[in-house]
Coordinates of C-alpha atoms in Angstrom, one line a residue:
M1 CA -38.3 0.7 -13.2
S2 CA -34.6 0.3 -13.3
R3 CA -32.6 -3.0 -12.1
L4 CA -29.2 -1.9 -9.8
L5 CA -26.6 -4.0 -8.8
V6 CA -24.7 -2.2 -5.4
V7 CA -21.1 -3.6 -5.1
S8 CA -20.0 -3.5 -1.2
A9 CA -17.5 -5.3 1.1
S10 CA -17.9 -6.3 4.3
M11 CA -15.0 -3.9 5.8
G12 CA -16.7 -3.2 9.0
S13 CA -19.8 -1.7 8.9
G14 CA -19.6 1.7 6.8
H15 CA -19.6 0.7 3.3
D16 CA -22.6 -2.5 4.1
A17 CA -24.2 0.5 5.6
V18 CA -24.4 2.9 2.4
A19 CA -25.3 0.2 0.2
D20 CA -28.3 -0.3 2.5
E21 CA -29.3 2.9 2.3
L22 CA -28.3 3.5 -1.5
A23 CA -30.9 0.3 -2.1
R24 CA -33.3 1.2 0.5
R25 CA -33.5 4.8 -1.5
L26 CA -33.5 2.8 -5.1
R27 CA -36.6 0.8 -4.0
A28 CA -38.3 3.7 -2.7
A29 CA -37.9 5.5 -6.0
G30 CA -39.5 2.5 -7.6
H31 CA -36.4 0.7 -9.1
E32 CA -35.1 -2.8 -8.1
A33 CA -32.1 -3.1 -6.5
V34 CA -29.6 -5.9 -5.2
R35 CA -26.8 -5.4 -3.6
V36 CA -23.3 -8.0 -3.6
D37 CA -20.4 -8.1 -1.8
V38 CA -17.3 -7.6 -3.2
L39 CA -15.1 -10.3 -1.2
K40 CA -17.5 -13.3 -1.8
M41 CA -17.0 -12.7 -5.8
L42 CA -13.1 -13.4 -4.9
P43 CA -12.0 -17.3 -5.4
G44 CA -11.6 -19.0 -2.2
A45 CA -10.6 -17.1 0.6
I46 CA -9.2 -14.3 -0.7
G47 CA -11.9 -12.1 0.6
A48 CA -12.1 -13.4 4.1
G49 CA -8.3 -13.3 4.4
L50 CA -8.1 -9.5 3.0
R51 CA -10.9 -8.6 5.3
G52 CA -8.7 -10.3 8.5
F53 CA -5.6 -9.0 7.2
Y54 CA -6.7 -5.4 7.5
S55 CA -8.6 -6.2 10.6
Q56 CA -5.2 -7.1 12.7
T57 CA -3.4 -5.1 10.8
V58 CA -5.4 -1.5 11.3
R59 CA -5.7 -2.9 15.2
H60 CA -2.2 -4.7 16.0
V61 CA 0.0 -3.3 13.3
P62 CA -0.6 0.1 12.7
L63 CA 2.6 1.5 11.3
L64 CA 2.6 -1.4 8.7
Y65 CA -1.1 -0.3 7.7
A66 CA 0.4 2.9 7.1
G67 CA 3.0 1.8 5.3
I68 CA 0.6 -0.1 3.1
Y69 CA -1.8 2.9 2.9
A70 CA 1.1 4.9 1.5
A71 CA 2.7 3.0 -1.0
F72 CA -1.0 1.4 -2.4
F73 CA -3.4 4.3 -2.1
R74 CA -2.1 7.6 -1.8
D75 CA -0.9 9.3 -5.1
G76 CA 3.3 9.8 -5.7
P77 CA 5.6 9.6 -8.7
G78 CA 6.4 6.7 -10.8
L79 CA 4.8 3.7 -11.0
R80 CA 3.0 2.6 -7.6
P81 CA 1.0 -0.3 -7.1
G82 CA -2.7 -0.8 -7.3
S83 CA -5.4 -3.5 -6.7
A84 CA -5.7 -4.1 -10.6
P85 CA -4.8 -7.8 -10.0
L86 CA -6.8 -8.4 -6.9
A87 CA -9.9 -6.9 -9.0
A88 CA -9.5 -9.2 -11.8
L89 CA -9.7 -12.1 -10.3
A90 CA -13.5 -10.9 -9.1
E91 CA -14.6 -10.2 -12.8
D92 CA -16.1 -13.6 -14.0
R93 CA -18.6 -13.2 -11.0
L94 CA -19.4 -9.6 -11.6
R95 CA -20.3 -10.4 -15.1
A96 CA -22.4 -13.4 -14.1
E97 CA -24.2 -11.2 -11.3
V98 CA -24.6 -8.4 -14.1
S99 CA -26.0 -11.0 -16.8
D100 CA -28.4 -13.4 -14.5
G101 CA -29.8 -10.0 -12.9
R102 CA -30.4 -8.3 -16.1
A103 CA -28.7 -5.2 -14.4
D104 CA -29.1 -1.7 -15.9
A105 CA -26.1 -0.2 -14.3
V106 CA -23.7 -1.4 -11.5
V107 CA -23.2 1.0 -8.8
S108 CA -19.8 0.4 -6.5
V109 CA -19.4 1.5 -2.7
F110 CA -16.3 0.3 -1.9
H111 CA -12.7 1.3 -3.8
L112 CA -11.7 -2.4 -4.6
A113 CA -15.2 -2.7 -6.4
A114 CA -14.4 0.5 -8.1
Q115 CA -11.4 -0.3 -9.9
L116 CA -13.5 -3.8 -10.6
T117 CA -15.9 -2.2 -12.3
G118 CA -13.9 0.7 -13.7
R119 CA -11.2 -2.2 -15.0
M120 CA -14.6 -4.0 -16.8
R121 CA -15.5 -0.8 -18.7
A122 CA -12.9 -0.7 -19.8
R123 CA -11.9 -3.5 -21.5
G124 CA -15.3 -4.0 -22.8
R125 CA -16.4 -6.4 -20.2
L126 CA -18.9 -5.1 -18.3
P127 CA -22.0 -4.0 -20.9
V128 CA -23.8 -1.2 -18.7
P129 CA -22.3 1.8 -17.0
S130 CA -21.0 2.0 -13.9
A131 CA -20.9 4.9 -10.9
V132 CA -18.9 4.7 -8.4
V133 CA -19.9 6.9 -4.4
V134 CA -17.3 7.7 -3.1
T135 CA -17.7 7.1 0.6
D136 CA -14.1 8.8 1.9
F137 CA -13.5 12.6 2.5
A138 CA -10.1 11.8 1.5
V139 CA -10.3 10.2 -1.9
H140 CA -7.6 8.0 -2.5
R141 CA -6.3 7.1 -5.9
Q142 CA -8.0 3.3 -5.6
W143 CA -11.4 5.1 -5.8
L144 CA -10.5 6.6 -9.1
H145 CA -11.0 5.0 -12.3
P146 CA -11.3 6.3 -15.6
G147 CA -13.3 3.5 -16.9
N148 CA -15.9 4.5 -14.6
D149 CA -19.1 6.5 -15.7
L150 CA -19.9 8.7 -13.3
N151 CA -18.5 9.5 -9.9
L152 CA -21.0 10.4 -6.2
C153 CA -19.1 12.3 -3.8
L154 CA -20.0 13.3 0.3
T155 CA -19.5 17.3 -0.9
P156 CA -19.3 19.8 -4.3
E157 CA -15.3 20.3 -3.1
I158 CA -14.7 16.7 -3.3
A159 CA -16.6 16.0 -6.9
R160 CA -14.4 19.0 -8.6
E161 CA -11.1 17.3 -7.2
V162 CA -12.4 13.8 -8.7
R163 CA -13.4 15.2 -11.7
H164 CA -9.6 16.8 -12.0
R165 CA -8.2 13.8 -11.1
S166 CA -10.0 11.2 -12.9
G167 CA -10.9 12.9 -15.9
R168 CA -15.0 11.5 -15.8
P169 CA -18.0 13.4 -14.6
A170 CA -18.3 14.0 -11.1
L171 CA -21.9 15.2 -8.9
A172 CA -21.8 15.8 -5.3
C173 CA -24.9 13.3 -3.6
G174 CA -24.1 14.0 0.2
P175 CA -23.7 11.3 3.0
L176 CA -26.0 8.1 2.7
L177 CA -27.8 8.4 5.7
P178 CA -31.0 6.5 7.0
G179 CA -33.9 8.8 7.7
R180 CA -33.9 8.6 11.7
F181 CA -30.6 10.5 11.9
G182 CA -31.6 13.7 12.3
P183 CA -31.9 16.4 15.0
H184 CA -33.8 15.3 18.6
P185 CA -34.3 11.6 17.4
A186 CA -37.0 9.2 19.2
G187 CA -34.1 7.4 21.7
E188 CA -32.4 11.0 23.2
S189 CA -34.7 10.9 26.0
Y190 CA -33.8 7.8 27.2
W191 CA -30.3 7.7 26.6
R192 CA -30.0 11.7 28.3
Q193 CA -31.9 9.7 32.0
R194 CA -29.4 7.1 31.7
L195 CA -26.3 9.1 30.7
T196 CA -27.6 11.5 33.6
A197 CA -28.0 8.9 36.0
E198 CA -24.4 8.0 35.7
D199 CA -23.4 10.9 37.8
G200 CA -24.1 14.1 36.2
R201 CA -21.1 14.5 34.3
T202 CA -21.2 15.7 30.4
P203 CA -21.2 12.9 28.1
V204 CA -19.3 13.0 25.0
L205 CA -18.9 10.3 22.4
L206 CA -15.6 8.3 22.0
S207 CA -15.8 5.9 18.5
A208 CA -13.6 3.3 17.6
G209 CA -15.9 1.9 14.6
A210 CA -17.7 -1.4 14.6
W211 CA -14.4 -3.6 15.3
G212 CA -13.4 -1.6 18.0
V213 CA -9.4 -0.1 16.9
G214 CA -8.0 3.1 18.1
S215 CA -5.0 4.5 19.5
R216 CA -5.1 4.4 23.0
L217 CA -8.6 4.6 23.8
G218 CA -8.1 3.6 27.5
A219 CA -5.9 7.0 27.9
T220 CA -8.0 9.1 25.9
A221 CA -10.7 7.9 28.6
R222 CA -8.8 8.5 31.6
L223 CA -7.9 12.4 30.3
L224 CA -12.0 12.9 29.5
S225 CA -12.8 11.7 32.9
G226 CA -10.4 13.9 34.3
A227 CA -10.9 17.0 32.8
G228 CA -14.8 16.5 34.2
Y229 CA -16.5 14.7 31.5
L230 CA -18.0 11.4 31.3
P231 CA -16.1 9.7 28.2
V232 CA -18.9 7.0 26.8
T233 CA -16.9 4.9 24.7
L234 CA -18.6 2.7 21.7
C235 CA -16.7 -0.8 21.5
G236 CA -18.2 -2.2 18.8
R237 CA -18.0 -6.1 18.3
N238 CA -14.7 -5.9 19.9
E239 CA -16.1 -7.8 23.7
R240 CA -11.9 -7.6 24.2
L241 CA -11.5 -3.7 24.5
H242 CA -15.4 -3.5 26.0
R243 CA -14.0 -5.6 28.8
R244 CA -11.0 -3.4 28.8
M245 CA -12.4 -0.3 28.7
S246 CA -15.1 -1.0 31.3
K247 CA -12.2 -1.7 33.5
V248 CA -10.8 2.7 33.0
P249 CA -12.4 4.4 36.5
G250 CA -14.9 7.1 35.4
T251 CA -16.1 5.4 31.9
L252 CA -18.9 4.0 30.6
A253 CA -17.9 1.3 28.0
L254 CA -20.8 0.2 25.2
G255 CA -20.6 -2.8 23.3
W256 CA -22.9 -2.5 20.2
V257 CA -25.8 -0.1 19.9
D258 CA -28.7 0.0 17.6
D259 CA -30.1 2.9 18.6
M260 CA -27.4 5.5 17.8
P261 CA -29.2 8.4 16.6
G262 CA -30.7 8.6 20.4
L263 CA -27.0 8.0 21.8
I264 CA -25.5 10.2 19.5
S265 CA -27.9 13.1 20.4
A266 CA -27.6 12.4 24.0
C267 CA -23.9 13.2 23.9
S268 CA -22.3 17.0 23.8
A269 CA -20.0 15.7 21.1
L270 CA -18.3 13.1 19.2
I271 CA -14.3 12.0 19.3
D272 CA -14.0 10.3 15.9
N273 CA -10.8 8.8 14.9
A274 CA -12.3 7.4 11.1
A275 CA -14.2 10.2 9.6
G276 CA -16.5 7.8 8.4
Q277 CA -20.1 6.9 9.5
T278 CA -20.1 7.5 12.7
A279 CA -18.8 11.5 12.1
L280 CA -21.7 12.0 9.7
E281 CA -24.3 10.4 11.7
A282 CA -22.9 12.8 14.3
L283 CA -23.3 16.0 12.5
A284 CA -26.9 14.9 11.0
V285 CA -28.1 15.1 14.8
G286 CA -26.8 18.3 15.3
V287 CA -23.6 17.1 17.3
P288 CA -20.0 17.9 16.9
V289 CA -17.3 16.4 16.2
V290 CA -13.9 16.3 16.9
G291 CA -11.2 14.3 15.2
Y292 CA -8.4 13.1 17.8
R293 CA -6.0 9.9 17.1
P294 CA -7.1 8.7 14.0
I295 CA -6.5 5.5 12.8
P296 CA -3.4 5.8 10.1
G297 CA -4.5 5.5 6.4
H298 CA -7.3 7.2 5.2
G299 CA -8.7 7.3 9.2
A300 CA -5.9 10.1 9.4
D301 CA -6.5 11.5 5.8
G302 CA -10.3 12.0 6.2
V303 CA -10.0 13.6 9.6
R304 CA -8.0 16.1 8.9
R305 CA -10.0 16.9 5.4
M306 CA -13.3 17.1 7.3
A307 CA -11.8 19.7 9.3
S308 CA -9.9 21.5 6.0
L309 CA -13.8 21.3 4.9
G310 CA -14.9 23.2 8.0
L311 CA -17.2 20.4 9.2
T312 CA -15.3 19.4 12.3
D313 CA -12.9 20.3 14.9
H314 CA -9.2 18.6 14.7
A315 CA -7.6 18.0 18.1
T316 CA -3.6 17.1 17.7
G317 CA -3.0 16.8 21.6
S318 CA -4.5 15.9 24.5
W319 CA -4.3 20.0 25.8
Q320 CA -6.0 20.9 22.4
L321 CA -8.9 18.6 22.8
V322 CA -10.1 19.4 26.1
Q323 CA -10.3 23.0 24.8
C324 CA -12.2 22.1 22.5
L325 CA -14.4 20.1 24.0
D326 CA -14.7 23.0 27.0
R327 CA -15.7 25.6 23.8
L328 CA -18.2 23.1 22.2
T329 CA -19.9 22.1 25.6
S330 CA -19.7 25.5 26.9
G331 CA -21.5 26.7 23.6
G332 CA -19.0 28.6 21.9
P333 CA -18.4 29.0 18.6
A334 CA -17.6 25.6 16.3
P335 CA -17.1 25.0 12.9
C336 CA -19.0 21.7 13.8
H337 CA -22.2 23.1 14.6
L338 CA -23.4 22.8 11.5
P339 CA -25.7 26.0 10.5
A340 CA -28.6 26.2 8.2
A341 CA -26.5 27.1 4.9
D342 CA -23.6 23.7 5.8
R343 CA -26.6 21.4 6.2
R344 CA -27.1 21.1 2.1
L345 CA -24.7 18.9 2.9
F346 CA -27.5 16.8 3.7
Q347 CA -29.7 17.3 0.6
G348 CA -28.1 15.9 -2.1
D349 CA -29.8 13.2 -4.5
V350 CA -28.2 9.6 -5.6
V351 CA -31.3 8.6 -7.2
G352 CA -31.7 10.8 -9.8
P353 CA -28.1 10.7 -11.6
L354 CA -28.1 6.7 -10.9
E355 CA -31.8 6.9 -12.7
Q356 CA -30.6 8.9 -15.9
L357 CA -27.2 6.4 -16.1
A358 CA -29.4 3.3 -15.9
A359 CA -31.7 4.9 -18.3
G360 CA -29.3 5.7 -20.8
S361 CA -28.3 1.9 -20.7
R362 CA -31.4 0.8 -21.7
I363 CA -31.8 3.4 -25.0

């Protein structure tokens, strides 16, 4: 048995969902897994302030966030700012967590945590090996630190890119999704009946993430309704967005939904703006994904990268979106109807490489 410390961040729900699934798989394999939040390791209210700033900026000042992302996260010429000074503030807390929990390895599932562990390993302040589970399709430079011992990525293509850019080992582990995300989940019949009862239109899911963030969601819903579809809008925990979308004619607005596998499977397509967990969940249950009006920064880069890998479609305009949906819902060819050969995306191994990494620390 190994003891692994999983370092996540309470930014939305995606990173915590990955951390929870990783911990579940490690425990099922007989190991001990403890999950901690890197934002809570920062002094005072810095972590909460960082989360609030990100949330408000993406929601209300997306152009500002796009500028921050371009400066801090994308590669570019010359010296560029990074998150190392912020990560350094959490070093003592992480050392204490590793020592108190007698951890054999640390696994980061958030880029700030990856900078934290990489910096500590490079300076000899972290005595156990560190791995990074990279959750983005478009890997920005804050994920990469040469001090980390191993990077685990979504696809072999991304792993090759990470090996080239970081000079460190990288393997493909696939998405970390619970087993309930698969074809024809238990709740599918209930949701099909509920959505059909609305008015018989073809339902398509419009996702805005846990925080309910998106660009011109009302206009997109009206476009879909006018094209003969039933837009089912996921507003997450954003009550204000839920109230606003509930007033859009021909739209079914939903708040937080626990049975995501059933709901996704009952829809004919997912319109995604972040290239995150919801897009992966849709692919896992066999529902095609169309990227449209992505949120700035990692969302826009991720949507383009998923399309370039042939996993999804990317609509750059309203007419293209409708055309894409018409093709997908009529049974036409689509890259996001994953053939059996491409379902290997969901067959990667994350536990084995971490077992080897942790075992090496005890030799």
